[in-house]
Coordinates of C-alpha atoms in Angstrom, one line a residue:
X1 CA 51.9 14.0 -11.9
X2 CA 54.4 16.0 -13.8
X3 CA 56.5 16.0 -17.0
X4 CA 59.9 17.3 -16.3
X5 CA 63.3 17.7 -17.9
X6 CA 66.0 16.1 -15.7
X7 CA 69.7 15.3 -16.0
X8 CA 69.3 11.6 -15.2
X9 CA 66.5 9.4 -16.5
X10 CA 64.1 8.1 -13.9
X11 CA 61.6 5.3 -14.2
X12 CA 57.9 5.9 -14.9
X13 CA 56.6 3.7 -12.2
X14 CA 54.2 4.1 -9.2
X15 CA 57.1 4.8 -6.8
X16 CA 60.2 6.9 -6.5
X17 CA 63.2 6.2 -8.7
X18 CA 65.7 3.6 -7.4
X19 CA 69.1 4.9 -6.3
X20 CA 71.0 2.4 -8.6
X21 CA 69.3 1.4 -11.8
X22 CA 69.2 -2.2 -13.1
X23 CA 69.2 -2.1 -16.8
X24 CA 67.5 -5.5 -16.8
X25 CA 64.6 -4.0 -14.9
X26 CA 64.1 -1.2 -17.4
X27 CA 64.5 -3.5 -20.3
X28 CA 62.0 -6.1 -18.9
X29 CA 59.5 -3.3 -18.2
X30 CA 59.8 -2.1 -21.7
X31 CA 59.5 -5.6 -23.1
X32 CA 56.3 -6.0 -21.1
X33 CA 54.9 -2.7 -22.3
X34 CA 55.7 -3.5 -25.9
X35 CA 53.0 -6.1 -25.9
X36 CA 50.6 -3.8 -24.0
X37 CA 50.9 -1.0 -26.5
X38 CA 50.2 -3.2 -29.5
X39 CA 53.0 -5.7 -30.1
X40 CA 50.7 -8.7 -29.9
X41 CA 48.9 -7.4 -33.1
X42 CA 51.9 -8.6 -35.1
X43 CA 50.9 -12.2 -34.4
X44 CA 47.2 -11.6 -34.8
X45 CA 47.7 -10.0 -38.2
X46 CA 50.1 -12.7 -39.3
X47 CA 47.6 -15.4 -38.3
X48 CA 44.8 -13.7 -40.1
X49 CA 46.6 -12.9 -43.3
X50 CA 48.8 -15.9 -43.8
X51 CA 47.0 -18.8 -42.0
X52 CA 50.4 -20.1 -40.9
X53 CA 50.1 -22.7 -38.1
X54 CA 52.8 -21.2 -36.0
X55 CA 51.3 -17.7 -36.3
X56 CA 47.9 -19.0 -35.3
X57 CA 49.5 -20.7 -32.3
X58 CA 51.3 -17.5 -31.3
X59 CA 48.2 -15.4 -31.8
X60 CA 46.3 -17.7 -29.5
X61 CA 49.0 -17.3 -26.8
X62 CA 48.5 -13.6 -27.0
X63 CA 44.9 -13.7 -25.9
X64 CA 43.4 -14.1 -22.5
X65 CA 41.7 -17.3 -21.4
X66 CA 38.0 -16.9 -21.0
X67 CA 37.9 -17.9 -17.3
X68 CA 40.1 -20.6 -15.7
X69 CA 43.5 -21.3 -17.1
X70 CA 46.6 -19.5 -18.1
X71 CA 48.3 -18.2 -21.3
X72 CA 51.5 -16.1 -21.6
X73 CA 49.4 -13.0 -22.3
X74 CA 47.7 -13.4 -18.8
X75 CA 51.2 -12.6 -17.3
X76 CA 51.6 -9.2 -19.0
X77 CA 49.6 -7.2 -16.4
X78 CA 50.9 -9.0 -13.2
X79 CA 54.5 -8.7 -14.6
X80 CA 54.2 -4.9 -14.7
X81 CA 52.9 -4.9 -11.1
X82 CA 55.6 -7.3 -10.1
X83 CA 58.3 -5.0 -11.6
X84 CA 56.9 -2.1 -9.6
X85 CA 57.5 -4.2 -6.5
X86 CA 61.1 -5.0 -7.6
X87 CA 61.9 -1.3 -7.6
X88 CA 60.7 -0.7 -4.1
X89 CA 63.8 -1.9 -2.1
X90 CA 65.9 0.4 -4.4
X91 CA 63.6 3.4 -4.1
X92 CA 62.7 3.2 -0.4
X93 CA 65.4 0.9 1.1
X94 CA 68.2 3.4 1.2
X95 CA 66.0 6.1 2.5
X96 CA 64.8 3.9 5.3
X97 CA 68.4 3.0 6.1
X98 CA 69.3 6.7 6.3
X99 CA 66.5 7.3 8.7
X100 CA 64.5 9.6 6.4
X101 CA 61.2 10.7 7.7
X102 CA 58.9 7.7 7.3
X103 CA 55.7 9.9 7.5
X104 CA 56.8 11.9 4.4
X105 CA 57.5 8.6 2.5
X106 CA 54.1 7.2 3.4
X107 CA 52.4 10.4 2.3
X108 CA 54.2 10.2 -1.1
X109 CA 53.3 6.5 -1.4
X110 CA 49.6 7.1 -0.7
X111 CA 49.5 10.2 -2.9
X112 CA 51.1 8.3 -5.8
X113 CA 48.6 5.5 -5.4
X114 CA 45.6 7.8 -5.4
X115 CA 46.9 9.7 -8.4
X116 CA 47.1 6.4 -10.4
X117 CA 43.5 5.6 -9.4
X118 CA 42.4 9.1 -10.7
X119 CA 44.4 8.6 -13.9
X120 CA 42.7 5.2 -14.3
X121 CA 39.2 6.8 -14.0
X122 CA 40.1 9.4 -16.6
X123 CA 41.6 6.7 -18.9
X124 CA 38.4 4.7 -18.7
X125 CA 35.9 7.6 -19.0
X126 CA 37.6 10.7 -20.3
X127 CA 37.4 14.1 -18.6
X128 CA 33.7 14.5 -19.3
X129 CA 30.9 11.9 -18.7
X130 CA 27.1 12.1 -18.7
X131 CA 26.4 10.5 -15.4
X132 CA 27.9 8.6 -12.5
X133 CA 26.1 5.4 -13.6
X134 CA 28.0 5.4 -17.0
X135 CA 31.5 5.6 -15.4
X136 CA 33.8 2.7 -14.8
X137 CA 35.9 3.2 -11.7
X138 CA 38.1 0.0 -11.5
X139 CA 41.0 0.1 -13.9
X140 CA 44.5 -1.3 -14.7
X141 CA 46.1 1.9 -13.3
X142 CA 44.0 1.7 -10.2
X143 CA 45.0 -1.9 -9.6
X144 CA 48.7 -0.9 -10.0
X145 CA 48.2 2.2 -7.8
X146 CA 46.4 0.5 -4.9
X147 CA 48.2 -2.9 -4.9
X148 CA 51.6 -1.2 -5.3
X149 CA 50.7 1.3 -2.6
X150 CA 49.9 -1.3 -0.1
X151 CA 52.9 -3.5 -1.0
X152 CA 55.1 -0.5 -0.4
X153 CA 53.4 0.3 2.9
X154 CA 54.0 -3.2 4.0
X155 CA 57.7 -2.8 3.0
X156 CA 57.9 0.4 5.0
X157 CA 56.2 -0.7 8.2
X158 CA 57.1 -4.5 8.2
X159 CA 60.9 -4.3 8.4
X160 CA 61.4 -8.0 9.3
X161 CA 61.8 -10.0 6.1
X162 CA 60.3 -13.1 7.6
X163 CA 57.3 -11.1 8.7
X164 CA 56.8 -9.9 5.2
X165 CA 56.7 -13.5 3.9
X166 CA 54.1 -14.2 6.6
X167 CA 52.0 -11.3 5.4
X168 CA 52.3 -12.6 1.8
X169 CA 51.2 -16.1 2.8
X170 CA 48.4 -14.7 5.0
X171 CA 47.1 -12.7 2.0
X172 CA 47.0 -15.7 -0.3
X173 CA 45.5 -18.1 2.3
X174 CA 43.0 -15.5 3.6
X175 CA 41.8 -14.7 0.1
X176 CA 41.4 -18.4 -0.6
X177 CA 39.3 -18.7 2.6
X178 CA 37.1 -15.8 1.6
X179 CA 36.4 -17.2 -1.8
X180 CA 35.6 -20.7 -0.5
X181 CA 33.9 -20.0 2.8
X182 CA 31.9 -16.8 2.5
X183 CA 28.4 -17.5 1.0
X184 CA 27.0 -15.3 -1.8
X185 CA 23.2 -14.8 -1.8
X186 CA 21.7 -17.1 -4.4
X187 CA 24.9 -19.0 -5.1
X188 CA 26.3 -20.2 -1.7
X189 CA 29.9 -20.5 -0.7
X190 CA 32.8 -21.6 -2.9
X191 CA 31.2 -20.6 -6.2
X192 CA 33.9 -19.4 -8.6
X193 CA 31.8 -18.5 -11.6
X194 CA 31.6 -15.0 -12.9
X195 CA 28.1 -14.4 -11.6
X196 CA 28.4 -16.4 -8.4
X197 CA 31.8 -15.6 -7.0
X198 CA 32.3 -13.4 -3.9
X199 CA 34.5 -11.1 -6.1
X200 CA 31.7 -10.3 -8.5
X201 CA 29.2 -10.0 -5.6
X202 CA 31.3 -7.4 -3.8
X203 CA 31.8 -5.5 -7.0
X204 CA 28.0 -5.3 -7.6
X205 CA 27.4 -4.5 -4.0
X206 CA 29.8 -1.6 -3.4
X207 CA 31.3 -0.4 -6.6
X208 CA 29.6 2.7 -8.1
X209 CA 29.1 3.1 -11.8
X210 CA 29.3 0.2 -14.3
X211 CA 31.4 -3.0 -14.2
X212 CA 33.6 -4.1 -17.2
X213 CA 31.7 -7.4 -17.5
X214 CA 28.4 -6.1 -16.2
X215 CA 28.3 -8.6 -13.2
X216 CA 32.0 -8.6 -12.6
X217 CA 35.1 -6.4 -13.0
X218 CA 38.5 -8.0 -13.5
X219 CA 40.1 -5.0 -11.7
X220 CA 37.4 -4.9 -9.0
X221 CA 37.8 -4.2 -5.3
X222 CA 38.2 -7.5 -3.6
X223 CA 40.6 -9.0 -6.1
X224 CA 42.9 -6.1 -5.4
X225 CA 43.8 -7.9 -2.2
X226 CA 45.8 -10.8 -3.8
X227 CA 47.3 -8.3 -6.3
X228 CA 49.1 -6.9 -3.2
X229 CA 50.8 -10.3 -3.0
X230 CA 51.9 -9.9 -6.6
X231 CA 53.6 -6.6 -5.7
X232 CA 55.2 -8.2 -2.6
X233 CA 56.7 -11.0 -4.8
X234 CA 58.4 -8.2 -6.6
X235 CA 59.6 -6.7 -3.3
X236 CA 61.1 -10.0 -2.4
X237 CA 62.9 -10.2 -5.7
X238 CA 64.2 -6.6 -5.4
X239 CA 65.4 -7.3 -1.9
X240 CA 67.5 -10.2 -3.2
X241 CA 68.9 -8.2 -6.1
X242 CA 69.8 -5.2 -3.8
X243 CA 71.6 -7.4 -1.3
X244 CA 75.3 -6.4 -1.2
X245 CA 76.6 -9.6 0.4
X246 CA 75.2 -12.1 -2.1
X247 CA 77.0 -12.8 -5.4
X248 CA 75.3 -12.3 -8.7
X249 CA 75.3 -16.0 -9.4
X250 CA 73.6 -16.8 -6.1
X251 CA 71.0 -14.1 -6.7
X252 CA 70.3 -15.6 -10.1
X253 CA 69.9 -19.1 -8.6
X254 CA 67.6 -17.8 -5.8
X255 CA 65.4 -15.9 -8.3
X256 CA 65.2 -18.8 -10.8
X257 CA 64.5 -21.4 -8.1
X258 CA 61.8 -19.2 -6.5
X259 CA 60.2 -18.8 -9.9
X260 CA 60.1 -22.5 -10.7
X261 CA 58.8 -23.2 -7.2
X262 CA 56.0 -20.7 -7.4
X263 CA 54.9 -22.0 -10.8
X264 CA 54.8 -25.6 -9.5
X265 CA 53.0 -24.6 -6.3
X266 CA 50.5 -22.6 -8.2
X267 CA 49.6 -25.5 -10.5
X268 CA 49.3 -27.8 -7.5
X269 CA 47.0 -25.3 -5.9
X270 CA 45.0 -25.2 -9.1
X271 CA 43.7 -28.6 -8.3
X272 CA 41.5 -27.0 -5.6
X273 CA 41.6 -23.3 -6.5
X274 CA 41.6 -22.7 -10.2
X275 CA 44.3 -20.4 -11.8
X276 CA 42.1 -17.5 -12.8
X277 CA 43.2 -14.0 -13.8
X278 CA 39.7 -12.4 -13.6
X279 CA 39.5 -13.4 -9.9
X280 CA 43.2 -13.0 -9.4
X281 CA 43.1 -16.2 -7.4
X282 CA 46.0 -17.1 -5.0
X283 CA 47.0 -19.9 -7.4
X284 CA 47.2 -17.3 -10.2
X285 CA 49.4 -15.1 -8.1
X286 CA 51.9 -17.9 -7.8
X287 CA 51.8 -19.0 -11.4
X288 CA 52.0 -15.4 -12.8
X289 CA 54.5 -14.4 -10.2
X290 CA 56.6 -17.5 -10.8
X291 CA 56.9 -16.7 -14.5
X292 CA 57.7 -13.1 -13.6
X293 CA 60.5 -14.3 -11.5
X294 CA 61.8 -16.5 -14.3
X295 CA 61.6 -13.6 -16.8
X296 CA 63.5 -11.3 -14.4
X297 CA 66.1 -14.0 -13.8
X298 CA 66.6 -14.4 -17.6
X299 CA 66.9 -10.7 -18.2
X300 CA 69.2 -10.2 -15.2
X301 CA 71.5 -13.0 -16.4
X302 CA 71.7 -11.8 -20.0
X303 CA 71.9 -8.1 -19.3
X304 CA 73.5 -7.4 -15.9
X305 CA 75.6 -10.5 -15.6
X306 CA 76.7 -11.4 -19.2
X307 CA 76.6 -7.8 -20.2
X308 CA 74.8 -8.5 -23.5
X309 CA 73.2 -5.1 -23.8
X310 CA 73.2 -4.2 -27.5
X311 CA 69.6 -5.3 -28.0
X312 CA 68.1 -3.6 -24.9
X313 CA 67.9 0.0 -26.1
X314 CA 64.6 -0.5 -28.0
X315 CA 62.9 -1.8 -24.9
X316 CA 64.5 0.6 -22.4
X317 CA 63.1 3.6 -24.4
X318 CA 59.6 2.1 -23.9
X319 CA 60.2 1.2 -20.3
X320 CA 61.4 4.6 -19.2
X321 CA 58.0 6.2 -20.1
X322 CA 55.7 3.3 -19.5
X323 CA 52.8 5.1 -17.8
X324 CA 53.0 7.9 -20.4
X325 CA 52.7 5.7 -23.4
X326 CA 49.9 3.8 -21.8
X327 CA 47.9 7.0 -21.4
X328 CA 49.1 8.7 -24.6
X329 CA 46.9 6.6 -26.9
X330 CA 43.8 8.3 -25.4
X331 CA 45.0 11.8 -26.6
X332 CA 47.3 11.1 -29.6
X333 CA 46.1 9.3 -32.7
X334 CA 49.1 7.2 -33.4
X335 CA 47.2 5.2 -36.1
X336 CA 46.5 8.3 -38.1
X337 CA 50.1 9.4 -37.8
X338 CA 51.3 6.0 -39.0
X339 CA 48.9 6.0 -42.0
X340 CA 50.1 9.5 -42.9
X341 CA 53.7 8.5 -42.8
X342 CA 53.6 5.0 -44.2
X343 CA 50.2 4.6 -45.9
X344 CA 51.4 5.7 -49.3
X345 CA 54.4 3.4 -49.3
X346 CA 52.4 0.4 -48.1
X347 CA 49.8 0.9 -50.8
X348 CA 52.1 -0.6 -53.5
X349 CA 52.3 -3.9 -51.7
X350 CA 49.9 -6.9 -51.3
X351 CA 47.1 -6.9 -48.8
X352 CA 49.0 -9.1 -46.3
X353 CA 52.1 -7.0 -46.5
X354 CA 50.0 -3.9 -46.0
X355 CA 48.4 -5.3 -42.9
X356 CA 51.7 -6.3 -41.3
X357 CA 53.2 -3.0 -42.4
X358 CA 50.4 -1.1 -40.8
X359 CA 51.0 -2.7 -37.4
X360 CA 54.8 -2.2 -37.7
X361 CA 54.2 1.4 -38.7
X362 CA 51.9 2.0 -35.7
X363 CA 54.5 0.6 -33.3
X364 CA 57.3 2.6 -35.0
X365 CA 55.4 5.9 -34.5
X366 CA 54.8 5.1 -30.9
X367 CA 58.5 4.2 -30.4
X368 CA 59.7 7.3 -32.2
X369 CA 57.5 9.4 -30.0
X370 CA 59.1 7.8 -26.9
X371 CA 62.6 8.1 -28.4
X372 CA 62.0 11.8 -28.9
X373 CA 61.1 12.2 -25.2
X374 CA 64.0 10.0 -24.2
X375 CA 66.5 12.2 -26.1
X376 CA 65.0 15.3 -24.6
X377 CA 65.2 13.6 -21.2
X378 CA 61.5 14.1 -20.6
X379 CA 59.9 11.5 -18.4
X380 CA 56.5 11.2 -16.8
X381 CA 56.7 10.8 -13.1
X382 CA 53.6 9.8 -11.2

């Protein structure tokens, strides 16, 4: 990992920078990160302070379901992993076509994935911990690092596009078979509860340290397998977008149709395999991946086809340093900085306005921090 000053901005993703940037990709990544870094609090505070029905509804949509089911907020994490996959054909495709050393590429891919695992451990536990038992090893960054790494390795070694689709289908079907057919001591086979699922059992059996939910970890070991398929969906989308012999209109149709198809198939599969983010079920991969494809289609149409770009800068600034802003909250007290800058001004307003203003001030400080780095052309590359 390094922070560097460069002449051309490069994306903060778990892979090398694409040769030709898609503004829609940076904007969508920034839009996704906006909610991760605290954007959802706008609706939660509005709901709490006003009681408005629409604000309560929106606040509910920006929460995770307890177990089975799906809300828009459940798509935030898989969308980020999907977008990492979209960049892969741009970052690796031209190098493969030039005949660059594949071994060197693979070493960089693996190193990058392992660095993200290490950063995730530090993010969870800090630099100093009392004992191994108190540490949490699974993390969001580890899921991105490992799933993205294997998706990229599949892209490098499986050069036939149909074979990649076969790998994708094999992962989803194989994971379904594991969940339904492998018995868990004391619970039997096909148990999809938090305590009785094969996912939780594997976490308790092999993962050192503590688990996020004691008996289960949503970023655990076995559920990383279907997350690879989420990354591969992004690879498929990136392959379509990078194709030189397909018109923009046809690319848009293919992405949108694929998205609608995935969502429909995922909900049909839900009849026998519940859509579940914690288990990252195969049906969840399709539903979340389908909505990711639809979101990418929309951003691609608006930004890269219609050229309506005036509104994108706010999100691009966030998307260009996505990993950095995710980590920065652990070492920079943005809330204190926001209170220092805006607290006195907000004090003259009513309590609801103060609450909304505090959230907006917190987000403004984070964005200004990223804008400063953007203007200095400083980007974190992992």
